Every structure is written in structure tokens, then in C-alpha cells.
């Protein structure tokens, strides 16, 4: 026993503790890990369902007769449903039994995955992907809220590292698995959807057995249905408007004018409804907090690159350079490795130091620089150079993405944890959905312009082609020009992404660095403000601009911290 206690106190996580404190901390850690196993399994499957499709999309769209517009909407439809359900399920988590909601989300996801694999047309697949996005949005958000319910922010950095690594593992394995499935003749693309079902059934069994969550509130509850309907109306109208503009429809067309009018009116009405609702979907006081607003701006840029990079890099490697789906997945592996390493290591650093700003700002800046470098990618660019830049992009995303959510969670009480988490995640997913449309429209316009320049006009789709993205059905000379267009037009994707990320990086610089609180809920004292994360301590008593150290609760009660 004595040896075990010495071993615990020698660990970095328990350094400075007494043997008794270390033993208690280790016990709690093991309890959390037993619950976290189920949560991480569900997150893994949810992320896998997106990444496994992204690399297989060129094959899927070609086989079911889709176009570039279908290509984008098959992906966007799931993200859009995910986005709307993120906001709604975050509020549901504050009102109802989290465990029952969590299991319901997994059932919805499993049924939708079965239907997606049975789709025979692009329109059917888009519709079933909406249902899959509903389940996906609920399960990912609920897993984050459940984690925030049982773990204090100071310790959450440690577990966010596990979560980031799990999501990154899904991002790594998804494209590879998707590529292997579509490259295996006796499987086919439909198994990209069906392969997740057995794992989800296993996750349901784990959650039923292990997850126990005490109720947060009881009594009469109110669900903000009008708010959910308005936010869905606003999001859908805005994304359809972007899609039409990207397809070449004039801004003055009556349809586009009606869509943007619906989006604006729905947004205004949503704000009005939320200010009067007894249980608002997105509490306005959360959005009035400086760090939350700036985090929302930043995560929208991060969401764009998170959802868009693998999708359009898949098109670049497969259409532009002729790699197989499996090889394409391997070529995007450096980015995923960067996410895994950064999210795990930096999560540990945040837990140990109790601060987050320096890691978020540096991560966003590195991500922006990497996106800028990818603007120079051409059809003959060295793949090793591309891999190094993708690793840097993954590192930046791993450092910033999940820790922006943590920074917001640190500012709200437990009763608003679900709404605050869903607010930031909602805007991240909305950024991803909008980003896919914007980046897809940019890539489409650039490839069309390239082919018009080389051929004088856009080639017609042959009668034997499954769709406009079935490049193999084109005449050899035209196919070579089309592949060259995809290989030399990637700049259009990343120049738009760089602009969004630059705005997000500037936003993180203006966020107030805060020390992470040690309690699950905000009690009487709130976290201290750290104006500069590395501010030196010039005296024993910190001044107003210095970092105040994290104190045990009995000491914190004797020192009145500065609050927002």
C-alpha cells in the first residue's frame, strides 16, 4: 500500500498531494474513466459516421448519379441537422433525463444509418442524412454535457484531451476505413453507413450498465419549440441561399431574395422569442459574455476547416491526382496525427497549469498559417510538403477547438452548462455547414473557370455517366483537363478558409484569459481573471493585472477574487 501511495504521489497529476489525497483523486479518476468509456465510444462512432463518408464521397456520388451540388448537400444536410439539434439537445439536457435522451439519440442514429445504406438516389441519401444528423447532434452534445456535469473545469482539460484524441482517432480511421470499404468490391459504399450500427448497439449496452447521473432539476419544465423552429428556419434558409448563389443564381433573383429575407426575419424573431422564453434555447445572457461572443467567432472558423478540409482534400487527391480512396485517406493522416498529439498533450498542460488562453491563441494562429500555405497547393505539389502543412493544421485545430468550448463552460453555472455548451457547438457546426457550402461553391467556380479557360466551354456529361462527377466516363483528353482543374484549384478552398480563420484568431486574442475553477458548479466564488496568461508575479500579493493562482477552497474563501 505504501509503495502504491508513493507511486501515486510521484505522478505529475498528483504531485504535491499527500498520499491520502492522491489515493482519493485516483479513485475518482477511475470512476470517471468507467463512465467516460461509454461517452467516448459514442463520440467515436458519431465522428466516424462523418469522416468515413468524406473520403468515400467521390465514389458514392458517382455511383448514385450525383452532381457537385449533391456532393455538398449530402454532407451539409447532416451537419445542418446536427447544428439545429445541438442547440435543442443542449437545452433538453438541462430539463430532462440525460441518460434517456442519450439512449434515444443512439437509437435514432442507428435507424438513420440503416436507411442511408439503403438509399438509391442522391435525394434519398440527403433526406436520410438529415435524420442521421439529428441523432448525431444529440449524442455528441449530450456526451459533452454529461462530461461537464460530472467533471470540474480544472480537471476537464485532462479529460478533454482524451475526448480530443478519441475524436481525432475517428477522424484518422474514418477516411482510411471508408477508402478500404469502397475499394473492396464485395462490400461497396453502403457499408460506410452500416458498419457503425453494431458499434452503436454496443455503446447502448455500455451506457445502460454504467452511466448514472443525478437529476439537476425537477418540477414543471418548458421546451422552447418556437425557438427551435425559428433557428432551424433561419439556418436552412441561409444555407439554401448560399447554395443557390454558389450555383450561379443572381443575387437579384426573387427566390434568393425571399430566402435571405426569411433568414433575416427568422433570426430577428428568434432573438425576440429567446428574450421572453422562460426556458430559452440559447440564453441571451450567455451571449452577452465577452468570452462567449469571441469564442463563437473563433469556433465558426475552426468548424469550417474541421468539416471542410478532409472533404475537399479528398476531392483533390482522388479527382485531381488520381489516388485511390484508401491512398487519399493515408495522405490526410498527418493532419489527424497532429490533432491527436496536440489535443492529448495540451489537455494535460491545461489541467496542470489551470490556464487555457495561450494554447488557444497559438493554436488558432498556427491553423491560420497552415491554411494560408495550402493556398499554394497545385497538382504537382510534393505530397511530403503537403503532409507537413497538414500536420501543422491538425496541431492548431487540436490545441484550439475543444478548449474554446472549455473556456465558455468555465463561465457558466451548472444549470446553464447544457445551453452554454450547445451554443458554442451550435455555432461551430453552423460554421462547418456554411463553410462547406462556401468552400464547395468556391472550388466548383474555380474548377469550372479552369476548364472553360482550357476547353473554351464546360464539357457536357456523357449519356453513360452516372453524374457530372463521374470523371471516368469523360473522353480521355477532357478527363485530363478535368483532373487538372481539380488539382490546380484547391487554392480557392483555402483562401476562403484562411480569411475566416484570421478573423477567428484575432477574436481569441481579445478573449480574457481565466483560471479554471476547481468545482463542477459555480458556487459563491467565480474564476479569477488572468489578463495575461504569463503575467509575472512581482509581489506576494497579486495586483489587478497579475495572474491569481488557483487556491484550495478554504483559502479561496478568505480571498475575494475579481469576477466578471
XYZ file of C-alpha atoms in Angstrom:
564
model
C 0.000 0.000 0.000
C 2.826 2.349 0.901
C 4.506 1.636 -2.416
C 1.229 2.351 -4.228
C 0.869 5.680 -2.405
C 4.438 6.650 -3.297
C 3.786 5.721 -6.905
C 0.679 7.928 -6.995
C 2.329 10.979 -5.453
C 5.206 10.664 -7.898
C 2.821 11.046 -10.831
C 2.620 14.500 -12.385
C -1.169 14.682 -11.919
C -0.843 14.077 -8.155
C 2.369 15.946 -7.472
C 2.236 17.964 -4.246
C -0.612 15.875 -2.774
C -0.473 13.775 0.367
C -0.754 10.001 -0.147
C -4.366 10.125 1.090
C -5.285 12.940 -1.311
C -3.596 11.126 -4.191
C -5.460 7.892 -3.404
C -8.800 9.722 -3.326
C -8.007 11.552 -6.572
C -7.055 8.251 -8.226
C -10.327 6.649 -7.065
C -12.368 9.499 -8.552
C -10.315 9.333 -11.736
C -11.129 5.639 -12.184
C -14.835 6.275 -11.580
C -14.848 8.983 -14.240
C -12.984 6.746 -16.685
C -15.573 3.983 -16.281
C -18.295 6.420 -17.381
C -16.103 8.117 -19.943
C -15.581 4.819 -21.780
C -19.189 4.795 -22.940
C -19.236 8.508 -23.737
C -16.073 8.297 -25.809
C -17.345 5.246 -27.669
C -20.459 7.155 -28.723
C -18.432 10.217 -29.732
C -16.110 7.996 -31.718
C -18.988 6.458 -33.671
C -20.643 9.845 -34.261
C -17.438 11.350 -35.654
C -16.667 8.178 -37.611
C -20.013 8.444 -39.405
C -18.903 11.796 -40.832
C -15.289 11.030 -41.640
C -15.919 7.582 -43.103
C -18.190 9.202 -45.701
C -15.995 12.186 -46.571
C -13.312 10.142 -48.313
C -15.821 7.780 -49.951
C -17.985 10.620 -51.298
C -16.466 10.742 -54.805
C -17.356 7.057 -55.285
C -20.797 7.375 -53.640
C -21.837 10.413 -55.678
C -20.581 8.909 -58.927
C -22.464 5.619 -58.345
C -25.847 7.149 -57.432
C -25.722 9.786 -60.165
C -24.964 12.923 -58.161
C -23.569 16.298 -59.101
C -21.218 18.706 -57.307
C -24.282 20.280 -55.677
C -25.428 16.860 -54.438
C -21.894 16.203 -53.213
C -22.006 19.255 -50.970
C -25.578 18.780 -49.771
C -25.119 15.129 -48.791
C -22.519 16.366 -46.330
C -24.174 19.659 -45.403
C -27.602 18.146 -44.692
C -26.231 16.020 -41.845
C -24.194 18.909 -40.441
C -27.218 21.233 -40.634
C -29.461 18.788 -38.756
C -26.590 18.254 -36.341
C -26.360 22.027 -35.849
C -30.051 22.534 -35.071
C -30.162 19.543 -32.721
C -27.016 20.775 -30.977
C -28.887 23.842 -29.741
C -32.062 21.919 -28.937
C -30.441 18.925 -27.223
C -28.285 21.170 -25.063
C -31.446 22.685 -23.613
C -33.136 19.289 -23.375
C -30.175 18.147 -21.296
C -30.847 20.951 -18.816
C -34.513 19.931 -18.496
C -34.872 16.164 -18.883
C -33.192 12.882 -18.013
C -29.822 12.960 -19.788
C -29.400 9.198 -19.857
C -32.764 8.547 -21.565
C -32.097 11.308 -24.106
C -28.659 9.878 -24.762
C -30.018 6.386 -25.470
C -32.800 7.821 -27.685
C -30.188 9.686 -29.744
C -28.250 6.466 -30.329
C -31.385 4.635 -31.484
C -32.242 7.440 -33.943
C -28.692 7.386 -35.284
C -28.711 3.598 -35.792
C -32.030 3.627 -37.692
C -30.853 6.524 -39.874
C -27.571 4.757 -40.672
C -29.517 1.699 -41.843
C -31.685 3.864 -44.113
C -28.689 5.757 -45.543
C -27.199 2.473 -46.696
C -30.474 1.625 -48.485
C -30.633 4.923 -50.451
C -30.770 4.662 -54.256
C -30.801 8.349 -55.264
C -28.952 11.464 -54.074
C -32.225 12.947 -52.823
C -32.969 9.876 -50.691
C -29.472 9.924 -49.229
C -29.762 13.632 -48.379
C -33.078 13.019 -46.576
C -31.727 10.088 -44.556
C -28.577 12.037 -43.747
C -30.794 14.686 -42.139
C -32.178 12.034 -39.782
C -28.680 10.758 -39.110
C -27.588 14.304 -38.303
C -30.404 14.597 -35.747
C -29.126 11.565 -33.866
C -25.508 12.626 -34.288
C -26.127 16.135 -32.971
C -27.973 14.841 -29.930
C -25.436 12.205 -28.962
C -22.316 14.331 -29.369
C -23.827 17.276 -27.474
C -25.262 15.110 -24.689
C -21.940 13.332 -24.201
C -20.225 16.716 -23.787
C -22.893 17.938 -21.346
C -22.738 14.726 -19.309
C -18.974 15.077 -19.114
C -19.308 18.689 -17.978
C -21.862 17.615 -15.355
C -19.540 15.191 -13.589
C -16.089 16.804 -14.020
C -14.920 20.262 -12.783
C -13.402 22.601 -15.429
C -9.915 22.399 -13.895
C -9.916 18.615 -14.307
C -11.831 18.732 -17.585
C -8.760 19.765 -19.539
C -7.291 16.363 -18.735
C -10.362 14.525 -19.980
C -10.846 16.892 -22.919
C -7.511 15.537 -24.069
C -8.992 12.023 -24.115
C -12.057 13.337 -25.921
C -9.960 15.206 -28.458
C -7.814 12.131 -29.022
C -10.916 9.958 -29.496
C -12.425 12.366 -32.000
C -9.084 12.586 -33.769
C -8.818 8.782 -33.862
C -12.237 8.692 -35.539
C -11.051 11.342 -37.958
C -7.916 9.305 -38.699
C -9.579 5.917 -39.048
C -12.706 7.174 -40.840
C -11.150 8.131 -44.193
C -8.974 5.001 -44.155
C -11.917 2.731 -43.328
C -14.149 4.468 -45.867
C -11.471 4.108 -48.523
C -10.969 0.415 -47.757
C -14.731 -0.231 -47.875
C -15.297 1.385 -51.276
C -12.115 -0.228 -52.647
C -13.369 -3.693 -51.576
C -15.686 -4.999 -54.334
C -17.680 -7.383 -52.128
C -18.504 -4.612 -49.621
C -19.396 -1.431 -51.505
C -20.118 2.098 -50.270
C -23.320 1.145 -48.401
C -21.215 -0.434 -45.665
C -19.806 3.023 -44.909
C -23.141 3.575 -43.145
C -23.910 0.068 -41.932
C -20.534 -0.566 -40.280
C -21.314 1.831 -37.413
C -24.536 0.073 -36.327
C -23.007 -2.861 -34.361
C -20.694 -0.475 -32.508
C -23.601 1.806 -31.600
C -25.572 -1.146 -30.228
C -22.553 -1.995 -28.092
C -22.380 1.596 -26.874
C -26.046 1.476 -25.848
C -25.291 -1.605 -23.728
C -22.339 0.144 -22.032
C -24.372 3.290 -21.264
C -27.300 1.300 -19.863
C -24.994 -0.534 -17.467
C -22.550 2.165 -16.332
C -23.969 5.654 -16.649
C -25.645 7.073 -13.547
C -26.467 10.803 -13.481
C -28.226 12.569 -10.617
C -31.123 14.833 -11.747
C -30.228 18.516 -11.991
C -33.763 19.874 -11.577
C -37.331 18.683 -11.177
C -40.842 20.033 -11.498
C -42.560 21.636 -14.468
C -40.375 22.234 -17.495
C -40.788 24.310 -20.640
C -39.335 23.362 -24.013
C -38.644 26.239 -26.375
C -40.262 24.778 -29.530
C -40.794 28.204 -31.203
C -37.119 28.994 -30.700
C -36.073 25.673 -32.209
C -38.370 26.179 -35.222
C -37.092 29.701 -35.840
C -33.428 28.780 -35.562
C -33.994 25.872 -37.972
C -35.818 28.166 -40.411
C -33.034 30.734 -40.266
C -30.250 28.180 -40.752
C -31.910 26.292 -43.594
C -32.864 29.450 -45.486
C -29.370 30.874 -45.150
C -27.654 27.684 -46.335
C -30.002 27.193 -49.290
C -29.354 30.842 -50.227
C -25.582 30.250 -50.155
C -26.016 27.088 -52.236
C -28.014 28.923 -54.893
C -25.591 31.830 -55.051
C -22.731 29.351 -55.342
C -24.539 27.651 -58.247
C -24.548 30.914 -60.176
C -28.025 32.234 -59.400
C -28.081 36.071 -59.446
C -28.397 37.965 -56.178
C -31.408 39.793 -57.595
C -33.341 36.595 -58.357
C -36.688 36.599 -56.477
C -36.002 33.171 -54.939
C -32.688 34.250 -53.425
C -34.235 37.477 -52.141
C -37.066 35.545 -50.460
C -34.601 33.103 -48.860
C -32.377 35.801 -47.381
C -35.455 37.704 -46.171
C -36.740 34.557 -44.415
C -33.309 34.028 -42.823
C -33.125 37.603 -41.515
C -36.719 37.717 -40.235
C -36.356 34.304 -38.567
C -33.170 35.441 -36.832
C -34.792 38.615 -35.502
C -37.869 36.720 -34.311
C -35.624 34.119 -32.675
C -33.871 36.815 -30.619
C -37.236 38.274 -29.569
C -38.622 34.851 -28.609
C -35.494 33.945 -26.643
C -35.630 37.110 -24.546
C -39.203 36.271 -23.482
C -38.998 32.484 -23.121
C -38.908 31.090 -19.550
C -36.511 28.369 -20.779
C -34.699 29.874 -23.796
C -32.874 27.606 -26.205
C -29.882 29.968 -26.152
C -29.998 32.241 -23.065
C -29.147 35.754 -24.194
C -27.123 36.436 -21.040
C -24.678 33.754 -22.177
C -24.147 35.551 -25.488
C -23.619 38.845 -23.661
C -20.462 37.492 -22.060
C -17.349 38.758 -23.827
C -15.545 35.416 -23.907
C -18.581 33.596 -25.282
C -19.063 36.027 -28.182
C -15.388 35.898 -29.120
C -15.315 32.104 -28.762
C -18.315 31.840 -31.113
C -16.461 33.882 -33.748
C -13.391 31.689 -33.383
C -15.171 28.316 -33.462
C -17.031 29.204 -36.655
C -13.684 29.477 -38.425
C -12.427 26.296 -36.761
C -15.631 24.486 -37.747
C -15.122 25.455 -41.382
C -11.676 23.885 -41.567
C -12.660 20.922 -39.372
C -15.520 19.859 -41.642
C -14.197 21.145 -44.950
C -10.535 20.134 -45.035
C -10.955 16.358 -45.334
C -13.859 16.692 -47.786
C -12.096 18.865 -50.346
C -8.691 17.297 -49.817
C -10.422 14.012 -50.685
C -11.614 15.516 -53.973
C -8.169 16.982 -54.620
C -6.314 13.693 -54.090
C -8.850 11.478 -55.895
C -10.053 13.699 -58.744
C -7.013 15.939 -59.106
C -4.183 13.455 -58.574
C -5.803 10.083 -59.280
C -5.192 8.430 -55.912
C -7.495 5.678 -54.688
C -9.855 6.370 -51.751
C -7.585 4.344 -49.436
C -4.451 6.226 -50.517
C -6.333 9.509 -50.178
C -7.138 8.634 -46.577
C -3.494 7.863 -45.870
C -2.389 11.191 -47.334
C -4.612 13.126 -44.901
C -3.245 11.122 -41.960
C -0.698 13.816 -40.865
C -3.486 16.265 -40.053
C -5.231 13.724 -37.876
C -1.998 12.819 -36.097
C -1.490 16.496 -35.307
C -4.970 16.658 -33.769
C -4.364 13.524 -31.658
C -1.000 14.654 -30.279
C -1.972 18.284 -29.648
C -5.357 17.604 -28.060
C -3.903 14.987 -25.690
C -0.736 16.832 -24.668
C -2.257 20.298 -24.410
C -5.234 18.931 -22.471
C -2.767 17.674 -19.863
C -0.958 21.042 -19.793
C -4.203 22.945 -19.267
C -5.156 20.733 -16.338
C -1.736 21.131 -14.733
C -1.435 24.897 -15.207
C -5.111 25.861 -14.899
C -4.953 28.291 -17.846
C -6.014 27.954 -21.472
C -5.583 31.203 -23.443
C -2.004 30.794 -24.629
C -2.812 27.400 -26.141
C -5.991 28.563 -27.868
C -4.388 31.671 -29.406
C -1.261 29.860 -30.602
C -3.399 27.018 -31.994
C -5.619 29.383 -33.990
C -2.606 31.270 -35.366
C -0.907 28.033 -36.421
C -4.119 26.803 -38.058
C -4.477 30.077 -39.968
C -0.874 29.935 -41.187
C -1.294 26.321 -42.336
C -4.489 27.152 -44.246
C -2.638 30.031 -45.891
C 0.161 27.715 -47.024
C -2.357 25.261 -48.500
C -3.481 28.040 -50.854
C -0.288 27.327 -52.833
C -1.125 23.647 -53.407
C -1.066 22.569 -57.052
C -1.480 19.280 -58.896
C 2.254 18.551 -58.760
C 2.955 19.788 -55.217
C 5.154 17.409 -53.227
C 2.946 15.223 -51.019
C 5.507 15.297 -48.189
C 5.301 19.099 -48.094
C 1.501 18.861 -48.053
C 1.731 16.347 -45.205
C 3.893 18.679 -43.086
C 1.445 21.548 -43.550
C -1.498 19.268 -42.721
C 0.258 18.177 -39.520
C 0.626 21.825 -38.502
C -3.067 22.430 -39.275
C -4.035 19.425 -37.176
C -1.889 20.631 -34.292
C -3.545 24.037 -34.348
C -7.026 22.520 -34.503
C -6.255 20.127 -31.653
C -4.950 22.966 -29.481
C -7.836 25.375 -30.052
C -11.036 23.563 -30.954
C -12.222 21.811 -27.793
C -10.549 24.286 -25.442
C -12.677 27.127 -26.799
C -15.703 25.189 -25.521
C -13.931 24.697 -22.187
C -13.309 28.455 -21.877
C -17.046 29.131 -22.201
C -18.066 26.283 -19.884
C -15.834 27.847 -17.241
C -18.011 30.983 -17.135
C -21.460 29.471 -16.511
C -23.223 27.684 -13.612
C -24.157 24.016 -13.877
C -27.838 24.790 -14.596
C -26.778 26.540 -17.837
C -23.991 24.132 -18.762
C -26.009 22.411 -21.480
C -27.171 25.680 -23.064
C -23.673 27.214 -22.975
C -22.010 24.120 -24.427
C -24.647 23.771 -27.124
C -24.385 27.477 -28.007
C -20.689 27.265 -28.827
C -21.009 23.869 -30.502
C -24.037 25.116 -32.473
C -22.031 27.952 -33.988
C -19.069 25.668 -34.655
C -21.315 23.279 -36.582
C -23.076 26.177 -38.303
C -19.654 27.444 -39.343
C -18.926 23.983 -40.704
C -22.218 23.821 -42.628
C -21.824 27.327 -44.046
C -18.157 26.656 -44.683
C -18.890 23.524 -46.702
C -21.273 25.481 -48.912
C -18.902 28.430 -49.314
C -15.801 26.293 -49.876
C -17.705 23.950 -52.196
C -19.019 26.865 -54.241
C -15.507 28.353 -54.415
C -13.970 25.039 -55.528
C -16.732 24.487 -58.090
C -16.336 28.007 -59.529
C -12.550 27.656 -59.723
C -12.666 24.258 -61.459
C -15.317 25.492 -63.924
C -13.243 28.579 -64.730
C -10.155 26.418 -65.285
C -11.963 24.082 -67.710
C -13.521 26.992 -69.619
C -10.048 28.504 -69.952
C -8.596 25.240 -71.281
C -11.536 23.957 -73.361
C -13.444 27.121 -74.179
C -16.598 25.719 -72.568
C -17.731 23.290 -69.881
C -17.862 19.703 -71.172
C -21.258 18.014 -71.384
C -21.916 14.947 -69.264
C -21.896 11.813 -71.460
C -25.057 9.710 -71.533
C -23.219 6.746 -69.987
C -22.044 8.778 -66.981
C -23.699 8.316 -63.586
C -23.316 12.025 -62.840
C -21.233 15.095 -63.535
C -18.547 13.888 -61.091
C -18.087 10.559 -62.908
C -14.806 11.677 -64.487
C -14.010 8.204 -65.812
C -16.885 8.465 -68.317
C -15.373 11.556 -69.965
C -13.223 11.339 -73.120
C -9.548 10.915 -72.229
C -8.496 14.416 -73.276
C -11.383 16.053 -71.416
C -10.809 13.862 -68.354
C -7.186 15.010 -68.188
C -8.287 18.673 -68.213
C -10.958 17.992 -65.557
C -8.407 16.310 -63.273
C -6.001 19.161 -63.807
C -8.780 21.579 -62.848
C -9.372 19.769 -59.529
C -5.634 19.553 -58.909
C -4.916 23.240 -59.534
C -7.977 24.857 -57.947
C -7.577 23.920 -54.273
C -6.378 27.470 -53.595
C -10.000 28.629 -53.877
C -10.980 26.418 -50.917
C -8.231 27.503 -48.554
C -8.130 31.189 -49.379
C -11.724 31.432 -48.104
C -10.860 29.276 -45.070
C -7.810 31.431 -44.283
C -9.902 34.596 -44.214
C -12.380 33.054 -41.747
C -9.592 31.679 -39.555
C -7.793 35.018 -39.466
C -10.905 36.674 -38.034
C -11.189 33.849 -35.504
C -7.536 34.196 -34.467
C -7.962 37.909 -33.811
C -11.076 37.151 -31.740
C -9.149 34.754 -29.459
C -6.529 37.434 -28.798
C -9.229 39.654 -27.272
C -10.627 36.902 -25.033
C -9.913 37.307 -21.326
C -7.665 34.592 -20.011
C -9.323 32.964 -16.995
C -8.110 30.452 -14.464
C -10.165 27.267 -14.474
C -12.368 26.692 -11.444
C -11.984 23.544 -9.346
C -15.705 22.866 -8.818
C -18.337 21.396 -11.155
C -20.747 24.254 -10.378
C -20.168 27.950 -9.726
C -20.755 28.431 -6.028
C -20.117 31.751 -4.363
C -16.770 32.463 -5.929
C -16.149 32.586 -9.650
C -12.882 32.016 -11.506
C -10.212 34.668 -11.400
C -9.430 36.765 -14.470
C -5.974 36.424 -15.961
C -5.345 39.444 -18.158
C -2.155 37.889 -19.481
C -1.688 34.153 -19.021
C 2.031 34.515 -18.486
C 1.831 37.642 -16.276
C 4.724 37.536 -13.770
C 4.100 37.724 -10.076
C 6.012 40.797 -8.931
C 4.958 40.521 -5.329
C 3.416 38.084 -2.898
C 0.026 39.816 -3.287
C -1.068 39.898 -6.951
C -2.132 43.211 -8.411
C -5.181 43.685 -10.645
C -3.353 42.685 -13.788
C -1.487 39.667 -12.477
C -2.490 36.029 -12.628
C -4.086 34.884 -9.423
C -3.175 31.298 -8.584
C -5.795 28.619 -8.139
C -6.391 28.273 -4.401
C -7.926 25.486 -2.384
C -11.495 26.274 -1.367
C -10.651 27.138 2.242
C -8.041 29.654 1.095
C -10.205 30.997 -1.722
C -12.933 31.848 0.770
C -10.511 34.173 2.536
C -9.522 35.961 -0.662
C -12.152 37.849 -2.627
C -11.391 37.228 -6.306
C -12.225 39.652 -9.075
C -15.174 38.429 -11.126
C -16.803 39.301 -14.396
